[in-house]
Amino acid sequence: MIYRRLLNVPTWRSRSPLDELLRMRQQMEQLFEEARVPSQRSGAGVFPLINLTEDKDNYYIRAELPGVMAEALDIQATSQNIAISGERRIPPQGEGARYHRREREAGTFSRMIALPGEVNNEKVEAKLENGILTVMVPKAEVTKPKQISVTS
Amino acid sequence: MADTERKELKVREKQEVAIPAEQTTPGLVFTPAVDIFETEKEITLLADMPGVKADDLTIDLRDNTLTLTADVAPAQGAGEEEILTEYDFGRYYRQFTIGELVNQEKIDAQLKEGVLRLSLPKVEKATPKKIAVKVS
């Protein structure tokens, strides 16, 4: 910092006007970062997008999979992870079909979901209804909340 | 065709829309992804509408305007708490202008695995006919 010496400004870091500016910039950046978070999804960016919920006994994983057949889905469970993979097929239409719009996509997918607690992977249930997959994962006994009675 | 079908699916956020009519119930509105194709006899529309039950779907065709509206009931049970939310759900809404004359009586709609298949048969008039040229 040549200016500092030239201008004979005290060399305390916090007193330097330039440092002050830098600090301000950092704070501003932090502020913008924080403001941006809500609009950005914390998703993993892997298909399919999921919603994860829990109640006392289970975790519920839900995903929108329209047009995916139950047979085309493969779900594997370990004590802490659920793997969902499969394929979405769009059967080709006849020869004479002329497309006006083609927005729906076909393809394969595979996603691993880490659950926040240990689960009982023996009793996982999955159902596909109206294009929504629901995987019900029972929590392991250690993960379930225990009621503690207070004695006086 | 085989290559494209094996490709890996990418995440695509649902498209939120502003609908022309003001809503009476609050909530998000999304536009469903559609495929539209035409054969000589009919126009077929496929729309991805996960979570929609047949009773909640309204298909309206009047004056060449086709309107699809569907309500989605939350899949989440009452006692559940959210841990991670990557997608939202809400109403589906989309409008199309159909250029061809459609035989209203023969419209067929099927909802299977969250996909709507709507067949709009063309009116006889619009079906192209081969015209034989006689040579005299």
PDB file of N, CA and C in Angstrom, chain A residues 41-47 49-55 59-60 62-64 66-67 69 87-88 90 93 96-109 111 130-132, chain B residues 1 4-14 32-39 46 48 50-53 75-76 79-88 92 94 113-115 117:
ATOM      1  N   ARG A  41     -33.642 -22.764  -5.792  1.00  0.00           N
ATOM      2  CA  ARG A  41     -33.978 -23.985  -5.102  1.00  0.00           C
ATOM      3  C   ARG A  41     -32.728 -24.686  -4.619  1.00  0.00           C
ATOM      4  N   SER A  42     -32.834 -25.286  -3.437  1.00  0.00           N
ATOM      5  CA  SER A  42     -31.681 -25.986  -2.889  1.00  0.00           C
ATOM      6  C   SER A  42     -31.566 -27.377  -3.495  1.00  0.00           C
ATOM      7  N   GLY A  43     -32.241 -27.583  -4.618  1.00  0.00           N
ATOM      8  CA  GLY A  43     -32.274 -28.902  -5.220  1.00  0.00           C
ATOM      9  C   GLY A  43     -30.925 -29.371  -5.705  1.00  0.00           C
ATOM     10  N   ALA A  44     -30.829 -30.683  -5.892  1.00  0.00           N
ATOM     11  CA  ALA A  44     -29.566 -31.256  -6.320  1.00  0.00           C
ATOM     12  C   ALA A  44     -29.391 -31.114  -7.829  1.00  0.00           C
ATOM     13  N   GLY A  45     -30.432 -30.669  -8.514  1.00  0.00           N
ATOM     14  CA  GLY A  45     -30.346 -30.522  -9.958  1.00  0.00           C
ATOM     15  C   GLY A  45     -30.334 -31.844 -10.685  1.00  0.00           C
ATOM     16  N   VAL A  46     -30.864 -32.875 -10.036  1.00  0.00           N
ATOM     17  CA  VAL A  46     -30.908 -34.197 -10.650  1.00  0.00           C
ATOM     18  C   VAL A  46     -32.371 -34.583 -10.816  1.00  0.00           C
ATOM     19  N   PHE A  47     -32.707 -35.119 -11.972  1.00  0.00           N
ATOM     20  CA  PHE A  47     -34.067 -35.563 -12.216  1.00  0.00           C
ATOM     21  C   PHE A  47     -34.296 -36.872 -11.471  1.00  0.00           C
ATOM     22  N   LEU A  49     -37.110 -34.157  -9.571  1.00  0.00           N
ATOM     23  CA  LEU A  49     -37.159 -33.282  -8.408  1.00  0.00           C
ATOM     24  C   LEU A  49     -38.002 -33.974  -7.342  1.00  0.00           C
ATOM     25  N   ILE A  50     -37.602 -33.827  -6.111  1.00  0.00           N
ATOM     26  CA  ILE A  50     -38.341 -34.512  -5.041  1.00  0.00           C
ATOM     27  C   ILE A  50     -38.772 -33.539  -3.946  1.00  0.00           C
ATOM     28  N   ASN A  51     -39.813 -33.949  -3.268  1.00  0.00           N
ATOM     29  CA  ASN A  51     -40.201 -33.289  -2.030  1.00  0.00           C
ATOM     30  C   ASN A  51     -40.071 -34.329  -0.931  1.00  0.00           C
ATOM     31  N   LEU A  52     -39.420 -33.934   0.128  1.00  0.00           N
ATOM     32  CA  LEU A  52     -39.203 -34.861   1.236  1.00  0.00           C
ATOM     33  C   LEU A  52     -39.928 -34.339   2.468  1.00  0.00           C
ATOM     34  N   THR A  53     -40.762 -35.195   3.040  1.00  0.00           N
ATOM     35  CA  THR A  53     -41.464 -34.807   4.266  1.00  0.00           C
ATOM     36  C   THR A  53     -41.306 -35.921   5.297  1.00  0.00           C
ATOM     37  N   GLU A  54     -41.671 -35.606   6.511  1.00  0.00           N
ATOM     38  CA  GLU A  54     -41.604 -36.645   7.545  1.00  0.00           C
ATOM     39  C   GLU A  54     -42.774 -36.484   8.504  1.00  0.00           C
ATOM     40  N   ASP A  55     -43.162 -37.592   9.106  1.00  0.00           N
ATOM     41  CA  ASP A  55     -44.003 -37.497  10.286  1.00  0.00           C
ATOM     42  C   ASP A  55     -43.294 -38.319  11.367  1.00  0.00           C
ATOM     43  N   TYR A  59     -40.557 -41.282   6.673  1.00  0.00           N
ATOM     44  CA  TYR A  59     -40.171 -40.241   5.722  1.00  0.00           C
ATOM     45  C   TYR A  59     -40.989 -40.486   4.456  1.00  0.00           C
ATOM     46  N   TYR A  60     -41.343 -39.429   3.765  1.00  0.00           N
ATOM     47  CA  TYR A  60     -42.077 -39.568   2.516  1.00  0.00           C
ATOM     48  C   TYR A  60     -41.300 -38.855   1.413  1.00  0.00           C
ATOM     49  N   ARG A  62     -41.567 -37.754  -2.481  1.00  0.00           N
ATOM     50  CA  ARG A  62     -42.526 -37.648  -3.581  1.00  0.00           C
ATOM     51  C   ARG A  62     -41.838 -37.059  -4.803  1.00  0.00           C
ATOM     52  N   ALA A  63     -42.206 -37.565  -5.948  1.00  0.00           N
ATOM     53  CA  ALA A  63     -41.630 -37.058  -7.197  1.00  0.00           C
ATOM     54  C   ALA A  63     -42.689 -37.095  -8.277  1.00  0.00           C
ATOM     55  N   GLU A  64     -42.645 -36.128  -9.149  1.00  0.00           N
ATOM     56  CA  GLU A  64     -43.593 -36.089 -10.270  1.00  0.00           C
ATOM     57  C   GLU A  64     -42.999 -36.850 -11.447  1.00  0.00           C
ATOM     58  N   PRO A  66     -44.810 -38.118 -14.549  1.00  0.00           N
ATOM     59  CA  PRO A  66     -45.930 -38.415 -15.430  1.00  0.00           C
ATOM     60  C   PRO A  66     -45.495 -39.315 -16.589  1.00  0.00           C
ATOM     61  N   GLY A  67     -46.332 -40.267 -16.899  1.00  0.00           N
ATOM     62  CA  GLY A  67     -46.058 -41.132 -18.041  1.00  0.00           C
ATOM     63  C   GLY A  67     -45.005 -42.194 -17.792  1.00  0.00           C
ATOM     64  N   MET A  69     -44.167 -45.773 -16.245  1.00  0.00           N
ATOM     65  CA  MET A  69     -44.857 -46.984 -15.802  1.00  0.00           C
ATOM     66  C   MET A  69     -44.183 -47.512 -14.536  1.00  0.00           C
ATOM     67  N   GLU A  87     -36.936 -45.160 -16.359  1.00  0.00           N
ATOM     68  CA  GLU A  87     -36.922 -44.607 -17.694  1.00  0.00           C
ATOM     69  C   GLU A  87     -38.314 -44.120 -18.056  1.00  0.00           C
ATOM     70  N   ARG A  88     -38.340 -42.990 -18.699  1.00  0.00           N
ATOM     71  CA  ARG A  88     -39.599 -42.478 -19.196  1.00  0.00           C
ATOM     72  C   ARG A  88     -39.605 -42.681 -20.697  1.00  0.00           C
ATOM     73  N   ILE A  90     -41.624 -42.407 -24.349  1.00  0.00           N
ATOM     74  CA  ILE A  90     -42.733 -41.825 -25.095  1.00  0.00           C
ATOM     75  C   ILE A  90     -42.821 -42.616 -26.387  1.00  0.00           C
ATOM     76  N   GLN A  93     -45.271 -42.052 -32.347  1.00  0.00           N
ATOM     77  CA  GLN A  93     -46.578 -42.066 -32.993  1.00  0.00           C
ATOM     78  C   GLN A  93     -46.409 -42.551 -34.427  1.00  0.00           C
ATOM     79  N   GLY A  96     -47.601 -41.071 -40.123  1.00  0.00           N
ATOM     80  CA  GLY A  96     -48.237 -39.878 -40.689  1.00  0.00           C
ATOM     81  C   GLY A  96     -48.335 -38.697 -39.738  1.00  0.00           C
ATOM     82  N   ALA A  97     -47.828 -38.878 -38.505  1.00  0.00           N
ATOM     83  CA  ALA A  97     -47.998 -37.812 -37.518  1.00  0.00           C
ATOM     84  C   ALA A  97     -47.035 -36.662 -37.773  1.00  0.00           C
ATOM     85  N   ARG A  98     -47.600 -35.473 -37.846  1.00  0.00           N
ATOM     86  CA  ARG A  98     -46.768 -34.265 -37.995  1.00  0.00           C
ATOM     87  C   ARG A  98     -46.861 -33.488 -36.704  1.00  0.00           C
ATOM     88  N   TYR A  99     -45.726 -33.175 -36.143  1.00  0.00           N
ATOM     89  CA  TYR A  99     -45.722 -32.506 -34.834  1.00  0.00           C
ATOM     90  C   TYR A  99     -45.875 -30.997 -34.954  1.00  0.00           C
ATOM     91  N   HIS A 100     -46.698 -30.453 -34.085  1.00  0.00           N
ATOM     92  CA  HIS A 100     -46.822 -29.001 -33.964  1.00  0.00           C
ATOM     93  C   HIS A 100     -45.999 -28.524 -32.778  1.00  0.00           C
ATOM     94  N   ARG A 101     -45.961 -29.357 -31.770  1.00  0.00           N
ATOM     95  CA  ARG A 101     -45.265 -29.007 -30.545  1.00  0.00           C
ATOM     96  C   ARG A 101     -44.678 -30.279 -29.960  1.00  0.00           C
ATOM     97  N   ARG A 102     -43.494 -30.174 -29.440  1.00  0.00           N
ATOM     98  CA  ARG A 102     -42.896 -31.345 -28.817  1.00  0.00           C
ATOM     99  C   ARG A 102     -42.110 -30.875 -27.605  1.00  0.00           C
ATOM    100  N   GLU A 103     -42.771 -30.835 -26.482  1.00  0.00           N
ATOM    101  CA  GLU A 103     -42.141 -30.319 -25.271  1.00  0.00           C
ATOM    102  C   GLU A 103     -41.830 -31.415 -24.264  1.00  0.00           C
ATOM    103  N   ARG A 104     -42.526 -32.536 -24.404  1.00  0.00           N
ATOM    104  CA  ARG A 104     -42.327 -33.617 -23.430  1.00  0.00           C
ATOM    105  C   ARG A 104     -41.065 -34.381 -23.798  1.00  0.00           C
ATOM    106  N   GLU A 105     -40.357 -34.805 -22.778  1.00  0.00           N
ATOM    107  CA  GLU A 105     -39.085 -35.470 -23.024  1.00  0.00           C
ATOM    108  C   GLU A 105     -39.077 -36.888 -22.493  1.00  0.00           C
ATOM    109  N   ALA A 106     -38.362 -37.726 -23.194  1.00  0.00           N
ATOM    110  CA  ALA A 106     -38.193 -39.097 -22.744  1.00  0.00           C
ATOM    111  C   ALA A 106     -36.737 -39.288 -22.370  1.00  0.00           C
ATOM    112  N   GLY A 107     -36.471 -40.297 -21.548  1.00  0.00           N
ATOM    113  CA  GLY A 107     -35.090 -40.559 -21.191  1.00  0.00           C
ATOM    114  C   GLY A 107     -34.978 -41.345 -19.907  1.00  0.00           C
ATOM    115  N   THR A 108     -33.751 -41.578 -19.513  1.00  0.00           N
ATOM    116  CA  THR A 108     -33.509 -42.346 -18.291  1.00  0.00           C
ATOM    117  C   THR A 108     -33.179 -41.390 -17.152  1.00  0.00           C
ATOM    118  N   PHE A 109     -33.357 -41.874 -15.950  1.00  0.00           N
ATOM    119  CA  PHE A 109     -32.993 -41.048 -14.798  1.00  0.00           C
ATOM    120  C   PHE A 109     -32.536 -41.933 -13.655  1.00  0.00           C
ATOM    121  N   ARG A 111     -31.418 -41.269  -9.392  1.00  0.00           N
ATOM    122  CA  ARG A 111     -31.130 -40.316  -8.325  1.00  0.00           C
ATOM    123  C   ARG A 111     -30.971 -41.025  -6.995  1.00  0.00           C
ATOM    124  N   ASN A 130     -51.421 -41.390 -10.409  1.00  0.00           N
ATOM    125  CA  ASN A 130     -51.624 -40.195 -11.244  1.00  0.00           C
ATOM    126  C   ASN A 130     -50.304 -39.510 -11.612  1.00  0.00           C
ATOM    127  N   GLY A 131     -49.289 -40.309 -11.827  1.00  0.00           N
ATOM    128  CA  GLY A 131     -48.013 -39.739 -12.231  1.00  0.00           C
ATOM    129  C   GLY A 131     -47.177 -39.192 -11.092  1.00  0.00           C
ATOM    130  N   ILE A 132     -47.592 -39.450  -9.857  1.00  0.00           N
ATOM    131  CA  ILE A 132     -46.792 -39.027  -8.707  1.00  0.00           C
ATOM    132  C   ILE A 132     -46.325 -40.261  -7.942  1.00  0.00           C
TER     133      ILE A 132
ATOM    134  N   MET B   1     -34.147 -42.377 -33.606  1.00  0.00           N
ATOM    135  CA  MET B   1     -35.095 -42.295 -32.499  1.00  0.00           C
ATOM    136  C   MET B   1     -34.522 -42.992 -31.263  1.00  0.00           C
ATOM    137  N   THR B   4     -32.205 -40.834 -28.923  1.00  0.00           N
ATOM    138  CA  THR B   4     -32.846 -39.803 -28.124  1.00  0.00           C
ATOM    139  C   THR B   4     -33.629 -40.413 -26.981  1.00  0.00           C
ATOM    140  N   GLU B   5     -34.125 -41.605 -27.155  1.00  0.00           N
ATOM    141  CA  GLU B   5     -34.918 -42.200 -26.092  1.00  0.00           C
ATOM    142  C   GLU B   5     -34.064 -42.672 -24.926  1.00  0.00           C
ATOM    143  N   ARG B   6     -32.779 -42.907 -25.166  1.00  0.00           N
ATOM    144  CA  ARG B   6     -31.915 -43.377 -24.091  1.00  0.00           C
ATOM    145  C   ARG B   6     -31.236 -42.229 -23.359  1.00  0.00           C
ATOM    146  N   LYS B   7     -31.452 -41.042 -23.799  1.00  0.00           N
ATOM    147  CA  LYS B   7     -30.740 -39.925 -23.170  1.00  0.00           C
ATOM    148  C   LYS B   7     -31.200 -39.723 -21.722  1.00  0.00           C
ATOM    149  N   GLU B   8     -30.369 -39.062 -20.982  1.00  0.00           N
ATOM    150  CA  GLU B   8     -30.665 -38.861 -19.582  1.00  0.00           C
ATOM    151  C   GLU B   8     -31.586 -37.658 -19.411  1.00  0.00           C
ATOM    152  N   LEU B   9     -32.560 -37.803 -18.567  1.00  0.00           N
ATOM    153  CA  LEU B   9     -33.499 -36.707 -18.350  1.00  0.00           C
ATOM    154  C   LEU B   9     -32.871 -35.621 -17.498  1.00  0.00           C
ATOM    155  N   LYS B  10     -33.104 -34.384 -17.896  1.00  0.00           N
ATOM    156  CA  LYS B  10     -32.570 -33.254 -17.144  1.00  0.00           C
ATOM    157  C   LYS B  10     -33.700 -32.616 -16.341  1.00  0.00           C
ATOM    158  N   VAL B  11     -33.300 -31.986 -15.288  1.00  0.00           N
ATOM    159  CA  VAL B  11     -34.284 -31.303 -14.457  1.00  0.00           C
ATOM    160  C   VAL B  11     -34.839 -30.110 -15.223  1.00  0.00           C
ATOM    161  N   ARG B  12     -36.144 -30.027 -15.212  1.00  0.00           N
ATOM    162  CA  ARG B  12     -36.761 -28.859 -15.824  1.00  0.00           C
ATOM    163  C   ARG B  12     -37.789 -28.320 -14.850  1.00  0.00           C
ATOM    164  N   GLU B  13     -37.581 -27.100 -14.432  1.00  0.00           N
ATOM    165  CA  GLU B  13     -38.521 -26.518 -13.475  1.00  0.00           C
ATOM    166  C   GLU B  13     -39.869 -26.328 -14.145  1.00  0.00           C
ATOM    167  N   LYS B  14     -40.891 -26.509 -13.378  1.00  0.00           N
ATOM    168  CA  LYS B  14     -42.223 -26.278 -13.923  1.00  0.00           C
ATOM    169  C   LYS B  14     -42.392 -24.803 -14.255  1.00  0.00           C
ATOM    170  N   PRO B  32     -48.585 -26.918 -18.355  1.00  0.00           N
ATOM    171  CA  PRO B  32     -48.085 -28.275 -18.569  1.00  0.00           C
ATOM    172  C   PRO B  32     -47.309 -28.385 -19.884  1.00  0.00           C
ATOM    173  N   ALA B  33     -46.334 -29.277 -19.898  1.00  0.00           N
ATOM    174  CA  ALA B  33     -45.602 -29.554 -21.142  1.00  0.00           C
ATOM    175  C   ALA B  33     -46.504 -30.386 -22.044  1.00  0.00           C
ATOM    176  N   VAL B  34     -46.554 -30.034 -23.311  1.00  0.00           N
ATOM    177  CA  VAL B  34     -47.443 -30.765 -24.225  1.00  0.00           C
ATOM    178  C   VAL B  34     -46.732 -31.212 -25.502  1.00  0.00           C
ATOM    179  N   ASP B  35     -47.272 -32.258 -26.075  1.00  0.00           N
ATOM    180  CA  ASP B  35     -46.926 -32.663 -27.437  1.00  0.00           C
ATOM    181  C   ASP B  35     -48.215 -32.522 -28.234  1.00  0.00           C
ATOM    182  N   ILE B  36     -48.117 -31.933 -29.405  1.00  0.00           N
ATOM    183  CA  ILE B  36     -49.301 -31.876 -30.261  1.00  0.00           C
ATOM    184  C   ILE B  36     -48.902 -32.405 -31.621  1.00  0.00           C
ATOM    185  N   PHE B  37     -49.639 -33.366 -32.099  1.00  0.00           N
ATOM    186  CA  PHE B  37     -49.352 -33.825 -33.447  1.00  0.00           C
ATOM    187  C   PHE B  37     -50.649 -34.071 -34.198  1.00  0.00           C
ATOM    188  N   GLU B  38     -50.502 -34.080 -35.486  1.00  0.00           N
ATOM    189  CA  GLU B  38     -51.670 -34.120 -36.342  1.00  0.00           C
ATOM    190  C   GLU B  38     -51.509 -35.240 -37.360  1.00  0.00           C
ATOM    191  N   THR B  39     -52.561 -35.985 -37.560  1.00  0.00           N
ATOM    192  CA  THR B  39     -52.587 -36.936 -38.664  1.00  0.00           C
ATOM    193  C   THR B  39     -53.704 -36.459 -39.597  1.00  0.00           C
ATOM    194  N   LEU B  46     -50.988 -34.382 -26.107  1.00  0.00           N
ATOM    195  CA  LEU B  46     -50.554 -35.085 -24.901  1.00  0.00           C
ATOM    196  C   LEU B  46     -50.026 -34.054 -23.922  1.00  0.00           C
ATOM    197  N   ASP B  48     -48.525 -33.392 -19.897  1.00  0.00           N
ATOM    198  CA  ASP B  48     -48.044 -33.927 -18.614  1.00  0.00           C
ATOM    199  C   ASP B  48     -48.717 -33.183 -17.482  1.00  0.00           C
ATOM    200  N   PRO B  50     -49.018 -34.293 -13.812  1.00  0.00           N
ATOM    201  CA  PRO B  50     -48.927 -35.193 -12.666  1.00  0.00           C
ATOM    202  C   PRO B  50     -49.779 -34.708 -11.494  1.00  0.00           C
ATOM    203  N   GLY B  51     -50.430 -35.654 -10.846  1.00  0.00           N
ATOM    204  CA  GLY B  51     -51.223 -35.335  -9.668  1.00  0.00           C
ATOM    205  C   GLY B  51     -52.667 -34.973  -9.954  1.00  0.00           C
ATOM    206  N   VAL B  52     -53.028 -34.951 -11.236  1.00  0.00           N
ATOM    207  CA  VAL B  52     -54.390 -34.562 -11.590  1.00  0.00           C
ATOM    208  C   VAL B  52     -55.291 -35.800 -11.667  1.00  0.00           C
ATOM    209  N   LYS B  53     -56.435 -35.705 -11.026  1.00  0.00           N
ATOM    210  CA  LYS B  53     -57.431 -36.777 -11.129  1.00  0.00           C
ATOM    211  C   LYS B  53     -58.436 -36.374 -12.200  1.00  0.00           C
ATOM    212  N   ALA B  75     -50.551 -33.794  -2.211  1.00  0.00           N
ATOM    213  CA  ALA B  75     -50.343 -35.217  -1.960  1.00  0.00           C
ATOM    214  C   ALA B  75     -49.917 -35.458  -0.514  1.00  0.00           C
ATOM    215  N   GLN B  76     -49.488 -34.380   0.105  1.00  0.00           N
ATOM    216  CA  GLN B  76     -48.931 -34.477   1.442  1.00  0.00           C
ATOM    217  C   GLN B  76     -50.004 -34.744   2.490  1.00  0.00           C
ATOM    218  N   GLY B  79     -50.239 -34.725   8.842  1.00  0.00           N
ATOM    219  CA  GLY B  79     -49.259 -34.641   9.929  1.00  0.00           C
ATOM    220  C   GLY B  79     -47.812 -34.522   9.482  1.00  0.00           C
ATOM    221  N   GLU B  80     -47.615 -34.310   8.175  1.00  0.00           N
ATOM    222  CA  GLU B  80     -46.244 -34.333   7.660  1.00  0.00           C
ATOM    223  C   GLU B  80     -45.586 -32.963   7.691  1.00  0.00           C
ATOM    224  N   GLU B  81     -44.314 -32.980   8.005  1.00  0.00           N
ATOM    225  CA  GLU B  81     -43.539 -31.743   8.000  1.00  0.00           C
ATOM    226  C   GLU B  81     -42.544 -31.777   6.860  1.00  0.00           C
ATOM    227  N   GLU B  82     -42.349 -30.620   6.233  1.00  0.00           N
ATOM    228  CA  GLU B  82     -41.444 -30.572   5.084  1.00  0.00           C
ATOM    229  C   GLU B  82     -39.984 -30.556   5.521  1.00  0.00           C
ATOM    230  N   ILE B  83     -39.199 -31.334   4.851  1.00  0.00           N
ATOM    231  CA  ILE B  83     -37.750 -31.309   5.087  1.00  0.00           C
ATOM    232  C   ILE B  83     -37.074 -30.658   3.892  1.00  0.00           C
ATOM    233  N   LEU B  84     -37.503 -31.061   2.723  1.00  0.00           N
ATOM    234  CA  LEU B  84     -36.899 -30.557   1.490  1.00  0.00           C
ATOM    235  C   LEU B  84     -38.003 -30.380   0.446  1.00  0.00           C
ATOM    236  N   THR B  85     -38.065 -29.217  -0.161  1.00  0.00           N
ATOM    237  CA  THR B  85     -39.074 -28.971  -1.191  1.00  0.00           C
ATOM    238  C   THR B  85     -38.367 -28.540  -2.466  1.00  0.00           C
ATOM    239  N   GLU B  86     -38.412 -29.366  -3.464  1.00  0.00           N
ATOM    240  CA  GLU B  86     -37.756 -29.033  -4.736  1.00  0.00           C
ATOM    241  C   GLU B  86     -38.761 -28.629  -5.807  1.00  0.00           C
ATOM    242  N   TYR B  87     -39.993 -29.071  -5.651  1.00  0.00           N
ATOM    243  CA  TYR B  87     -40.988 -28.651  -6.630  1.00  0.00           C
ATOM    244  C   TYR B  87     -42.254 -28.182  -5.923  1.00  0.00           C
ATOM    245  N   ASP B  88     -42.969 -27.324  -6.578  1.00  0.00           N
ATOM    246  CA  ASP B  88     -44.250 -26.843  -6.070  1.00  0.00           C
ATOM    247  C   ASP B  88     -45.352 -27.479  -6.894  1.00  0.00           C
ATOM    248  N   TYR B  92     -53.029 -26.382 -13.097  1.00  0.00           N
ATOM    249  CA  TYR B  92     -52.478 -26.364 -14.453  1.00  0.00           C
ATOM    250  C   TYR B  92     -53.421 -25.580 -15.342  1.00  0.00           C
ATOM    251  N   ARG B  94     -53.657 -24.099 -19.538  1.00  0.00           N
ATOM    252  CA  ARG B  94     -53.065 -23.817 -20.841  1.00  0.00           C
ATOM    253  C   ARG B  94     -54.169 -23.674 -21.882  1.00  0.00           C
ATOM    254  N   GLU B 113     -51.641 -42.263 -15.851  1.00  0.00           N
ATOM    255  CA  GLU B 113     -50.334 -42.007 -15.230  1.00  0.00           C
ATOM    256  C   GLU B 113     -49.951 -40.522 -15.260  1.00  0.00           C
ATOM    257  N   GLY B 114     -50.930 -39.678 -15.078  1.00  0.00           N
ATOM    258  CA  GLY B 114     -50.627 -38.250 -15.046  1.00  0.00           C
ATOM    259  C   GLY B 114     -50.424 -37.613 -16.405  1.00  0.00           C
ATOM    260  N   VAL B 115     -50.765 -38.338 -17.459  1.00  0.00           N
ATOM    261  CA  VAL B 115     -50.648 -37.781 -18.810  1.00  0.00           C
ATOM    262  C   VAL B 115     -52.033 -37.752 -19.451  1.00  0.00           C
ATOM    263  N   ARG B 117     -54.348 -37.538 -22.690  1.00  0.00           N
ATOM    264  CA  ARG B 117     -54.312 -37.749 -24.126  1.00  0.00           C
ATOM    265  C   ARG B 117     -55.655 -37.303 -24.681  1.00  0.00           C
TER     266      ARG B 117
END
